[in-house]
Amino acid sequence: DADVTQTPRNRITKTGKRIMLECSQTKGHDRMYWYRQDPGLGLRLIYYSFDVKDINKGEISDGYSVSRQAQAKFSLSLESAIPNQTALYFCATSRGTDSYNEQFFGPGTRLTVL
Amino acid sequence: SQQGEEDPQALSIQEGENATMNCSYKTSINNLQWYRQNSGRGLVHLILIRSNEREKHSGRLRVTLDTSKKSSSLLITASRAADTASYFCATDPTDKLIFGTGTRLQVFP
C-alpha cells in the first residue's frame, strides 16, 4: 500500500463549486504539505502543518484553506473554485526531526475547473 | 519567487550518455535535495547534500554543491531510457523546501 495517498486522483468541477482534496499518510510523520504544480513550473507551497495544532500559510494560500484532522490526515479545500486553480495538486510528508527533511509525495490530484 | 532555477530547462540525450543538470539558488541553505518526477506523478527523493559537503554519490548519481557560487549539479552517468523524467532541486533557506522549476530529461534508446 502507498504510504501517502490522495483522493480523488482526478476531478473536474465548475467555477464557484467547493472542492475538498484529501491526503492520508501511514508514515507516522508529523509534517504535511500541500503543493500545486502548473505546467512548466516547479512546485509551489500552498499550506503546511508541522503537527496537528499547527497550520501555516505557504507561498500561494489565497483561495485555499486546510484542515489537519489528525496526524495522518490533511485536507485542502477550495471554497469557491476558479479556472486558474486548474493544476496538479500534491500532498507530501516529512519527519521533521531535523533540518534534513526529505519529503515523501502522494500521487497527485489533477483538478480541472471549468 | 523561486529559490532554485534549473538549467537547462530541457535536455535530450542518447542512452549511455551522461546527463548533467544544474541548479542555482539565491540564499544560504542548510542542505540541497534533488527529486525526480515521472510525467504527472509524485516527486521521488533522489539525494540530499548538506551545505558542508561538496560532492556526494548514489549509484549512477553524482551531486556537487558549491555554496560560494550558490549552485549544484546533478550528473546521471550511463543514462537509460528509464531515466526519462523531470528533475528538480529543492533548497531549505527556512524550515520548508523551495523547489526549482525543473529540467526535463529525455533519454532516447
Short mmCIF file of C-alpha atoms in Angstrom, two decimals:
data_model
loop_
_atom_site.label_atom_id
_atom_site.label_comp_id
_atom_site.label_asym_id
_atom_site.label_seq_id
_atom_site.Cartn_x
_atom_site.Cartn_y
_atom_site.Cartn_z
CA ASP A 1 0.00 0.00 0.00
CA ALA A 2 1.14 3.53 -0.77
CA ASP A 3 2.49 5.49 2.19
CA VAL A 4 0.89 8.79 1.07
CA THR A 5 -2.49 8.63 -0.64
CA GLN A 6 -4.60 11.33 -2.21
CA THR A 7 -8.26 11.34 -3.13
CA PRO A 8 -9.64 11.98 -5.62
CA ARG A 9 -6.98 11.35 -8.27
CA ASN A 10 -8.85 13.35 -10.88
CA ARG A 11 -11.62 15.89 -10.51
CA ILE A 12 -13.47 18.13 -12.94
CA THR A 13 -15.61 20.83 -11.41
CA LYS A 14 -17.26 24.11 -12.26
CA THR A 15 -16.44 27.65 -11.26
CA GLY A 16 -17.86 28.54 -7.86
CA LYS A 17 -18.06 24.99 -6.54
CA ARG A 18 -16.49 23.95 -3.22
CA ILE A 19 -13.91 21.23 -3.57
CA MET A 20 -12.04 19.20 -0.98
CA LEU A 21 -8.89 17.24 -1.69
CA GLU A 22 -7.85 14.69 0.90
CA CYS A 23 -4.48 13.33 1.90
CA SER A 24 -3.71 10.42 4.20
CA GLN A 25 -0.37 9.01 5.27
CA THR A 26 0.79 5.89 7.05
CA LYS A 27 4.38 7.02 7.54
CA GLY A 28 3.78 8.41 11.02
CA HIS A 29 5.22 11.78 10.00
CA ASP A 30 4.30 14.95 11.85
CA ARG A 31 4.80 17.33 8.96
CA MET A 32 2.43 17.56 6.00
CA TYR A 33 2.35 19.89 2.99
CA TRP A 34 0.11 20.85 0.10
CA TYR A 35 1.66 21.98 -3.20
CA ARG A 36 0.34 22.89 -6.61
CA GLN A 37 2.17 22.35 -9.86
CA ASP A 38 1.40 24.19 -13.06
CA PRO A 39 2.77 23.13 -16.47
CA GLY A 40 6.40 24.05 -16.88
CA LEU A 41 6.70 25.26 -13.31
CA GLY A 42 8.04 23.79 -10.15
CA LEU A 43 6.00 23.09 -7.06
CA ARG A 44 4.59 25.99 -5.09
CA LEU A 45 3.68 25.59 -1.45
CA ILE A 46 0.06 26.31 -0.52
CA TYR A 47 -0.13 25.34 3.17
CA TYR A 48 1.90 23.28 5.58
CA SER A 49 1.43 21.79 9.02
CA PHE A 50 4.17 20.73 11.42
CA ASP A 51 1.76 18.98 13.79
CA VAL A 52 -1.97 18.63 14.39
CA LYS A 53 -2.25 22.02 16.08
CA ASP A 54 -0.01 23.87 13.66
CA ILE A 55 -1.17 25.34 10.33
CA ASN A 56 0.89 27.75 8.24
CA LYS A 57 0.32 29.61 5.01
CA GLY A 58 2.68 28.96 2.16
CA GLU A 59 3.58 30.98 -0.88
CA ILE A 60 0.13 30.87 -2.54
CA SER A 61 -2.56 30.34 0.12
CA ASP A 62 -5.17 32.77 -1.22
CA GLY A 63 -8.32 30.95 -2.29
CA TYR A 64 -7.41 27.82 -0.30
CA SER A 65 -7.97 26.53 3.22
CA VAL A 66 -6.77 23.42 5.04
CA SER A 67 -7.74 21.18 7.91
CA ARG A 68 -5.43 18.85 9.85
CA GLN A 69 -7.93 16.36 11.21
CA ALA A 70 -5.32 14.02 12.67
CA GLN A 71 -1.61 13.32 12.39
CA ALA A 72 -2.37 11.17 9.37
CA LYS A 73 -4.86 13.41 7.56
CA PHE A 74 -4.51 16.80 5.92
CA SER A 75 -7.26 18.18 3.67
CA LEU A 76 -7.14 21.05 1.21
CA SER A 77 -10.30 22.97 0.32
CA LEU A 78 -11.11 25.36 -2.47
CA GLU A 79 -14.08 27.30 -1.11
CA SER A 80 -15.13 28.68 -4.48
CA ALA A 81 -13.12 27.18 -7.30
CA ILE A 82 -11.95 29.35 -10.19
CA PRO A 83 -10.38 28.31 -13.51
CA ASN A 84 -6.86 29.46 -12.62
CA GLN A 85 -6.86 26.87 -9.83
CA THR A 86 -6.70 24.21 -12.51
CA ALA A 87 -3.49 22.39 -11.66
CA LEU A 88 -1.88 19.24 -10.33
CA TYR A 89 -2.01 19.14 -6.53
CA PHE A 90 0.40 17.17 -4.38
CA CYS A 91 0.42 16.28 -0.73
CA ALA A 92 3.73 15.49 0.94
CA THR A 93 5.01 14.47 4.36
CA SER A 94 8.28 14.65 6.22
CA ARG A 95 9.65 13.55 9.59
CA GLY A 96 10.70 16.99 10.67
CA THR A 97 13.00 15.78 13.39
CA ASP A 98 15.87 17.84 11.99
CA SER A 99 16.63 20.05 9.04
CA TYR A 100 17.26 17.11 6.72
CA ASN A 101 13.64 16.97 5.78
CA GLU A 102 13.30 14.64 2.83
CA GLN A 103 9.72 14.80 1.65
CA PHE A 104 7.53 11.92 0.54
CA PHE A 105 4.90 12.72 -2.05
CA GLY A 106 1.48 11.38 -2.85
CA PRO A 107 0.49 10.51 -6.43
CA GLY A 108 -1.24 13.82 -7.04
CA THR A 109 -4.74 15.07 -7.81
CA ARG A 110 -5.42 16.54 -11.22
CA LEU A 111 -8.03 19.26 -10.78
CA THR A 112 -9.78 20.98 -13.66
CA VAL A 113 -12.04 23.95 -13.00
CA LEU A 114 -14.30 24.82 -15.91
CA SER B 1 9.51 33.59 -6.21
CA GLN B 2 11.53 30.50 -6.98
CA GLN B 3 14.61 29.93 -4.87
CA GLY B 4 16.12 27.46 -7.29
CA GLU B 5 16.38 27.51 -11.03
CA GLU B 6 17.50 24.53 -13.06
CA ASP B 7 19.46 24.70 -16.25
CA PRO B 8 18.86 23.56 -18.92
CA GLN B 9 15.07 23.55 -18.96
CA ALA B 10 15.14 20.53 -21.27
CA LEU B 11 17.81 18.02 -22.23
CA SER B 12 17.74 15.23 -24.82
CA ILE B 13 20.44 12.57 -24.97
CA GLN B 14 21.03 9.04 -26.18
CA GLU B 15 21.15 6.03 -23.88
CA GLY B 16 24.61 5.54 -22.47
CA GLU B 17 25.47 9.23 -22.47
CA ASN B 18 25.85 11.27 -19.31
CA ALA B 19 23.29 13.91 -18.34
CA THR B 20 24.22 16.99 -16.34
CA MET B 21 21.69 19.34 -14.79
CA ASN B 22 22.48 22.49 -12.87
CA CYS B 23 20.66 24.31 -10.10
CA SER B 24 21.27 27.84 -8.90
CA TYR B 25 19.76 29.32 -5.77
CA LYS B 26 19.62 32.70 -4.11
CA THR B 27 20.03 32.49 -0.34
CA SER B 28 22.06 30.43 2.11
CA ILE B 29 20.85 26.89 2.72
CA ASN B 30 21.13 24.02 5.19
CA ASN B 31 21.04 21.36 2.51
CA LEU B 32 20.03 20.83 -1.10
CA GLN B 33 17.97 17.95 -2.39
CA TRP B 34 17.26 16.54 -5.82
CA TYR B 35 13.95 14.97 -6.76
CA ARG B 36 12.71 13.10 -9.80
CA GLN B 37 9.20 13.26 -11.27
CA ASN B 38 7.87 10.90 -13.87
CA SER B 39 5.22 12.50 -16.04
CA GLY B 40 2.22 13.52 -13.95
CA ARG B 41 3.37 11.52 -10.93
CA GLY B 42 4.53 12.48 -7.45
CA LEU B 43 8.11 13.52 -6.82
CA VAL B 44 10.59 10.98 -5.55
CA HIS B 45 13.60 11.93 -3.46
CA LEU B 46 16.94 11.08 -5.08
CA ILE B 47 19.72 12.50 -2.98
CA LEU B 48 20.48 15.10 -0.32
CA ILE B 49 23.72 17.02 0.04
CA ARG B 50 24.47 19.04 3.15
CA SER B 51 25.81 22.57 3.00
CA ASN B 52 29.19 21.41 4.38
CA GLU B 53 29.56 18.72 1.71
CA ARG B 54 30.99 19.30 -1.76
CA GLU B 55 30.20 16.04 -3.52
CA LYS B 56 28.00 13.01 -2.98
CA HIS B 57 27.39 9.82 -4.90
CA SER B 58 24.49 7.41 -5.05
CA GLY B 59 24.64 4.69 -7.67
CA ARG B 60 24.79 6.42 -11.07
CA LEU B 61 24.08 9.81 -9.49
CA ARG B 62 26.73 12.34 -8.59
CA VAL B 63 25.80 15.62 -6.95
CA THR B 64 28.11 18.55 -6.35
CA LEU B 65 27.48 21.66 -4.30
CA ASP B 66 29.33 24.96 -4.47
CA THR B 67 27.99 27.21 -1.74
CA SER B 68 30.24 30.09 -2.79
CA LYS B 69 28.54 30.13 -6.19
CA LYS B 70 25.16 29.06 -4.78
CA SER B 71 24.94 26.26 -7.30
CA SER B 72 24.62 22.50 -7.52
CA SER B 73 24.85 19.98 -10.31
CA LEU B 74 23.32 16.55 -10.78
CA LEU B 75 25.16 14.12 -13.05
CA ILE B 76 23.49 10.92 -14.21
CA THR B 77 26.05 8.60 -15.73
CA ALA B 78 25.37 5.96 -18.38
CA SER B 79 21.79 7.14 -18.80
CA ARG B 80 18.94 4.77 -19.58
CA ALA B 81 15.58 5.31 -21.26
CA ALA B 82 14.02 4.80 -17.82
CA ASP B 83 15.80 7.93 -16.59
CA THR B 84 13.41 9.99 -18.73
CA ALA B 85 11.72 12.32 -16.23
CA SER B 86 11.81 15.82 -14.81
CA TYR B 87 14.42 16.59 -12.18
CA PHE B 88 14.01 19.26 -9.52
CA CYS B 89 16.36 20.74 -6.99
CA ALA B 90 14.97 21.85 -3.64
CA THR B 91 16.57 24.05 -1.02
CA ASP B 92 15.70 24.89 2.56
CA PRO B 93 16.60 28.51 3.33
CA THR B 94 13.96 28.31 6.07
CA ASP B 95 12.22 25.30 7.63
CA LYS B 96 10.46 24.27 4.42
CA LEU B 97 11.61 23.27 0.96
CA ILE B 98 11.53 25.54 -2.06
CA PHE B 99 11.58 23.76 -5.41
CA GLY B 100 13.15 24.90 -8.62
CA THR B 101 11.45 24.89 -12.00
CA GLY B 102 12.96 21.59 -13.12
CA THR B 103 14.90 20.08 -16.01
CA ARG B 104 13.03 17.76 -18.38
CA LEU B 105 15.33 14.94 -19.39
CA GLN B 106 14.56 12.76 -22.40
CA VAL B 107 16.75 9.71 -22.94
CA PHE B 108 16.36 8.06 -26.34
CA PRO B 109 17.01 4.33 -26.68
#
